[in-house]
mmCIF file of C-alpha atoms in Angstrom:
data_model
loop_
_atom_site.group_PDB
_atom_site.id
_atom_site.type_symbol
_atom_site.label_atom_id
_atom_site.label_comp_id
_atom_site.label_asym_id
_atom_site.label_seq_id
_atom_site.Cartn_x
_atom_site.Cartn_y
_atom_site.Cartn_z
ATOM 1 C CA UNK A 1109 104.466 99.899 124.640
ATOM 2 C CA UNK A 1110 101.476 98.802 126.663
ATOM 3 C CA UNK A 1111 103.089 95.341 126.940
ATOM 4 C CA UNK A 1112 106.288 96.731 128.451
ATOM 5 C CA UNK A 1113 104.339 98.950 130.785
ATOM 6 C CA UNK A 1114 102.257 96.014 132.142
ATOM 7 C CA UNK A 1115 105.453 93.977 132.449
ATOM 8 C CA UNK A 1116 107.151 96.766 134.399
ATOM 9 C CA UNK A 1117 104.170 97.157 136.664
ATOM 10 C CA UNK A 1118 104.086 93.407 137.349
ATOM 11 C CA UNK A 1119 107.869 93.363 137.939
ATOM 12 C CA UNK A 1120 107.454 96.106 140.483
ATOM 13 C CA UNK A 1121 105.162 93.878 142.520
ATOM 14 C CA UNK A 1122 107.889 91.063 142.532
ATOM 15 C CA UNK A 1123 110.757 93.428 143.401
ATOM 16 C CA UNK A 1124 108.948 95.434 146.047
ATOM 17 C CA UNK A 1125 106.759 92.988 147.981
ATOM 18 C CA UNK A 1126 105.894 95.700 150.531
ATOM 19 C CA UNK A 1127 103.326 97.156 148.075
ATOM 20 C CA UNK A 1128 99.862 95.930 148.979
ATOM 21 C CA UNK A 1129 98.836 93.032 146.759
ATOM 22 C CA UNK A 1130 96.371 90.345 146.767
ATOM 23 C CA UNK A 1131 97.822 86.877 147.145
ATOM 24 C CA UNK A 1132 97.283 84.871 144.017
ATOM 25 C CA UNK A 1133 98.637 81.509 142.755
ATOM 26 C CA UNK A 1134 98.755 82.872 139.214
ATOM 27 C CA UNK A 1135 101.130 85.790 139.755
ATOM 28 C CA UNK A 1136 104.157 83.919 138.209
ATOM 29 C CA UNK A 1137 102.070 82.662 135.326
ATOM 30 C CA UNK A 1138 100.784 86.146 134.523
ATOM 31 C CA UNK A 1139 104.374 87.476 134.596
ATOM 32 C CA UNK A 1140 105.518 84.751 132.183
ATOM 33 C CA UNK A 1141 102.548 85.419 129.916
ATOM 34 C CA UNK A 1142 103.286 89.127 129.779
ATOM 35 C CA UNK A 1143 106.984 88.456 129.119
ATOM 36 C CA UNK A 1144 106.109 86.041 126.250
ATOM 37 C CA UNK A 1145 103.702 88.547 124.715
ATOM 38 C CA UNK A 1146 106.349 91.240 124.719
ATOM 39 C CA UNK A 1147 109.035 88.848 123.323
ATOM 40 C CA UNK A 1148 106.717 87.789 120.436
ATOM 41 C CA UNK A 1149 105.717 91.428 119.619
ATOM 42 C CA UNK A 1150 109.371 92.499 119.605
ATOM 43 C CA UNK A 1151 110.304 89.490 117.343
ATOM 44 C CA UNK A 1152 107.644 90.524 114.855
ATOM 45 C CA UNK A 1153 108.843 94.090 114.767
ATOM 46 C CA UNK A 1154 112.452 93.002 114.112
ATOM 47 C CA UNK A 1155 111.281 90.599 111.398
ATOM 48 C CA UNK A 1156 109.288 93.325 109.667
ATOM 49 C CA UNK A 1157 112.256 95.725 109.863
ATOM 50 C CA UNK A 1158 114.551 93.095 108.402
ATOM 51 C CA UNK A 1159 112.133 92.490 105.493
ATOM 52 C CA UNK A 1160 111.882 96.223 104.824
ATOM 53 C CA UNK A 1161 115.709 96.563 104.721
ATOM 54 C CA UNK A 1162 115.924 93.606 102.370
ATOM 55 C CA UNK A 1163 113.246 94.979 99.992
ATOM 56 C CA UNK A 1164 114.714 98.492 99.947
ATOM 57 C CA UNK A 1165 118.121 97.156 99.060
ATOM 58 C CA UNK A 1166 116.880 95.366 95.916
ATOM 59 C CA UNK A 1167 118.508 96.653 92.836
ATOM 60 C CA UNK A 1168 116.861 98.671 89.997
ATOM 61 C CA UNK A 1169 118.170 100.324 86.861
ATOM 62 C CA UNK A 1170 117.887 104.158 86.860
ATOM 63 C CA UNK A 1171 118.639 106.372 83.877
ATOM 64 C CA UNK A 1172 121.813 108.297 84.857
ATOM 65 C CA UNK A 1173 123.441 111.592 83.892
ATOM 66 C CA UNK A 1174 125.669 109.833 81.342
ATOM 67 C CA UNK A 1175 122.515 108.764 79.416
ATOM 68 C CA UNK A 1176 122.752 105.054 80.320
ATOM 69 C CA UNK A 1177 121.037 102.889 82.802
ATOM 70 C CA UNK A 1178 122.941 102.237 85.931
ATOM 71 C CA UNK A 1179 122.167 99.900 88.870
ATOM 72 C CA UNK A 1180 121.142 101.427 92.175
ATOM 73 C CA UNK A 1181 119.041 100.449 95.130
ATOM 74 C CA UNK A 1182 115.354 101.190 95.392
ATOM 75 C CA UNK A 1183 115.893 103.154 98.692
ATOM 76 C CA UNK A 1184 118.085 105.662 96.819
ATOM 77 C CA UNK A 1185 115.525 106.583 94.128
ATOM 78 C CA UNK A 1186 114.185 110.088 94.043
ATOM 79 C CA UNK A 1187 111.008 111.554 92.614
ATOM 80 C CA UNK A 1188 111.425 112.387 88.877
ATOM 81 C CA UNK A 1189 114.014 109.715 88.131
ATOM 82 C CA UNK A 1190 113.528 107.481 85.126
ATOM 83 C CA UNK A 1191 113.711 103.684 85.895
ATOM 84 C CA UNK A 1192 113.664 100.473 83.888
ATOM 85 C CA UNK A 1193 111.732 97.682 85.568
ATOM 86 C CA UNK A 1194 112.098 94.127 84.233
ATOM 87 C CA UNK A 1195 109.731 91.235 84.130
ATOM 88 C CA UNK A 1196 108.882 89.661 87.586
ATOM 89 C CA UNK A 1197 110.406 92.577 89.402
ATOM 90 C CA UNK A 1198 108.422 94.563 91.982
ATOM 91 C CA UNK A 1199 107.617 98.304 91.804
ATOM 92 C CA UNK A 1200 108.683 99.749 95.133
ATOM 93 C CA UNK A 1201 107.633 103.213 94.148
ATOM 94 C CA UNK A 1202 104.646 104.704 92.325
ATOM 95 C CA UNK A 1203 105.505 104.798 88.606
ATOM 96 C CA UNK A 1204 104.148 106.662 85.586
ATOM 97 C CA UNK A 1205 104.384 104.199 82.721
ATOM 98 C CA UNK A 1206 106.207 105.735 79.771
ATOM 99 C CA UNK A 1207 106.827 102.764 77.515
ATOM 100 C CA UNK A 1208 107.155 99.015 77.555
ATOM 101 C CA UNK A 1209 108.772 96.196 75.561
ATOM 102 C CA UNK A 1210 105.541 96.034 73.485
ATOM 103 C CA UNK A 1211 105.371 98.538 70.617
ATOM 104 C CA UNK A 1212 101.938 99.729 71.629
ATOM 105 C CA UNK A 1213 103.116 100.546 75.244
ATOM 106 C CA UNK A 1214 101.031 97.964 77.140
ATOM 107 C CA UNK A 1215 102.148 95.976 80.161
ATOM 108 C CA UNK A 1216 100.597 93.589 82.571
ATOM 109 C CA UNK A 1217 100.957 94.301 86.311
ATOM 110 C CA UNK A 1218 100.147 92.086 89.273
ATOM 111 C CA UNK A 1219 98.649 94.219 92.068
ATOM 112 C CA UNK A 1220 98.427 91.700 94.841
ATOM 113 C CA UNK A 1221 100.436 93.841 97.208
ATOM 114 C CA UNK A 1222 97.953 96.676 96.703
ATOM 115 C CA UNK A 1223 94.589 95.097 96.561
ATOM 116 C CA UNK A 1224 95.118 91.376 97.233
ATOM 117 C CA UNK A 1225 93.888 90.489 93.718
ATOM 118 C CA UNK A 1226 96.148 87.980 91.815
ATOM 119 C CA UNK A 1227 94.763 88.595 88.332
ATOM 120 C CA UNK A 1228 96.932 90.669 85.978
ATOM 121 C CA UNK A 1229 95.921 94.146 85.105
ATOM 122 C CA UNK A 1230 96.487 95.653 81.705
ATOM 123 C CA UNK A 1231 98.106 99.092 81.770
ATOM 124 C CA UNK A 1232 98.838 101.392 78.797
ATOM 125 C CA UNK A 1233 101.530 103.960 78.359
ATOM 126 C CA UNK A 1234 100.605 107.267 76.778
ATOM 127 C CA UNK A 1235 100.740 107.152 73.038
ATOM 128 C CA UNK A 1236 103.152 110.075 72.879
ATOM 129 C CA UNK A 1237 105.688 108.271 75.081
ATOM 130 C CA UNK A 1238 105.256 104.627 73.904
ATOM 131 C CA UNK A 1239 108.082 105.126 71.371
ATOM 132 C CA UNK A 1240 110.686 105.615 74.191
ATOM 133 C CA UNK A 1241 112.452 102.184 73.897
ATOM 134 C CA UNK A 1242 116.176 102.839 73.816
ATOM 135 C CA UNK A 1243 118.690 105.140 75.513
ATOM 136 C CA UNK A 1244 118.943 107.412 72.547
ATOM 137 C CA UNK A 1245 115.215 108.270 72.574
ATOM 138 C CA UNK A 1246 115.287 108.639 76.329
ATOM 139 C CA UNK A 1247 118.204 111.033 75.967
ATOM 140 C CA UNK A 1248 116.097 113.538 73.985
ATOM 141 C CA UNK A 1249 112.992 113.083 76.149
ATOM 142 C CA UNK A 1250 112.162 116.179 78.205
ATOM 143 C CA UNK A 1251 108.910 116.462 80.041
ATOM 144 C CA UNK A 1252 107.318 117.887 83.204
ATOM 145 C CA UNK A 1253 104.787 116.006 85.360
ATOM 146 C CA UNK A 1254 102.308 117.792 87.568
ATOM 147 C CA UNK A 1255 100.132 115.604 89.780
ATOM 148 C CA UNK A 1256 98.145 115.476 92.984
ATOM 149 C CA UNK A 1257 99.654 115.230 96.358
ATOM 150 C CA UNK A 1258 100.142 111.758 97.876
ATOM 151 C CA UNK A 1259 96.863 110.425 99.317
ATOM 152 C CA UNK A 1260 95.208 107.338 100.548
ATOM 153 C CA UNK A 1261 92.900 106.803 97.580
ATOM 154 C CA UNK A 1262 94.161 103.624 95.934
ATOM 155 C CA UNK A 1263 92.407 103.677 92.558
ATOM 156 C CA UNK A 1264 92.645 107.373 91.679
ATOM 157 C CA UNK A 1265 95.461 109.424 90.201
ATOM 158 C CA UNK A 1266 95.190 112.896 88.734
ATOM 159 C CA UNK A 1267 98.014 114.467 86.819
ATOM 160 C CA UNK A 1268 99.248 116.045 83.605
ATOM 161 C CA UNK A 1269 102.303 115.341 81.492
ATOM 162 C CA UNK A 1270 103.709 118.400 79.663
ATOM 163 C CA UNK A 1271 105.603 117.099 76.638
ATOM 164 C CA UNK A 1272 106.433 118.603 73.217
ATOM 165 C CA UNK A 1273 104.470 121.775 74.048
ATOM 166 C CA UNK A 1274 101.295 119.875 74.753
ATOM 167 C CA UNK A 1275 99.361 118.723 77.908
ATOM 168 C CA UNK A 1276 98.571 114.952 78.213
ATOM 169 C CA UNK A 1277 96.130 113.989 81.027
ATOM 170 C CA UNK A 1278 97.263 111.154 83.247
ATOM 171 C CA UNK A 1279 95.076 108.578 84.957
ATOM 172 C CA UNK A 1280 95.455 105.462 87.136
ATOM 173 C CA UNK A 1281 96.037 102.665 84.886
ATOM 174 C CA UNK A 1282 102.964 96.077 91.507
ATOM 175 C CA UNK A 1283 105.030 93.035 90.056
ATOM 176 C CA UNK A 1284 105.493 93.336 86.341
ATOM 177 C CA UNK A 1285 104.318 90.273 84.380
ATOM 178 C CA UNK A 1286 104.295 89.120 80.781
ATOM 179 C CA UNK A 1287 106.307 92.145 79.684
ATOM 180 C CA UNK A 1288 110.027 92.214 79.293
ATOM 181 C CA UNK A 1289 110.548 95.656 80.696
ATOM 182 C CA UNK A 1290 108.943 99.136 81.197
ATOM 183 C CA UNK A 1291 110.279 102.559 81.455
ATOM 184 C CA UNK A 1292 108.675 104.793 84.073
ATOM 185 C CA UNK A 1293 109.031 108.035 85.998
ATOM 186 C CA UNK A 1294 109.134 107.817 89.752
ATOM 187 C CA UNK A 1295 106.146 109.752 90.989
ATOM 188 C CA UNK A 1296 106.111 108.822 94.675
ATOM 189 C CA UNK A 1297 108.615 107.156 96.966
ATOM 190 C CA UNK A 1298 108.743 105.843 100.511
ATOM 191 C CA UNK A 1299 105.815 106.785 102.801
ATOM 192 C CA UNK A 1300 104.191 108.776 99.921
ATOM 193 C CA UNK A 1301 103.468 105.673 97.828
ATOM 194 C CA UNK A 1302 99.897 104.312 97.539
ATOM 195 C CA UNK A 1303 100.768 101.137 99.458
ATOM 196 C CA UNK A 1304 102.035 103.121 102.474
ATOM 197 C CA UNK A 1305 99.179 105.685 102.317
ATOM 198 C CA UNK A 1306 96.431 103.054 102.306
#
């Protein structure tokens, strides 16, 4: 915005020469420089918006009302929905890991988008949900999640999973690696995700 304001001010001096101004050989150069700065700034904004649209339109499998996984776009996900993320796919929301393709519920996650680190981080599903591997077991799964409000603290998550009449504490444990798939609950979306908050 400052860029356009300066450009407008300089343009005023060119259009209305009756305003008092100091003669300078660099007037035209300054005008061109300001114009180029505004042009580059606008180009970066448009590129970022295009990338955001492309990322938000990627497909993901969400567990539907007919008890099967159906394809939808990441931008259409809502908090509380159950998703299936496959190997080498990005998490575009904050997920609570319920189960993975491994029997013990582990998965490896690359967190480069969050913290810049390229090493894989080992995450574990809760033992009580690690058995949820197929659509039949997911059909019978009923739980409630209570968690903290969205915040800027990247390495902290406080919550509780209420399942089978018991409370299970949740803790913090975004491209999935070395694991065929994971099932997870959408905890935060859009501007509420850890990436956007930090």
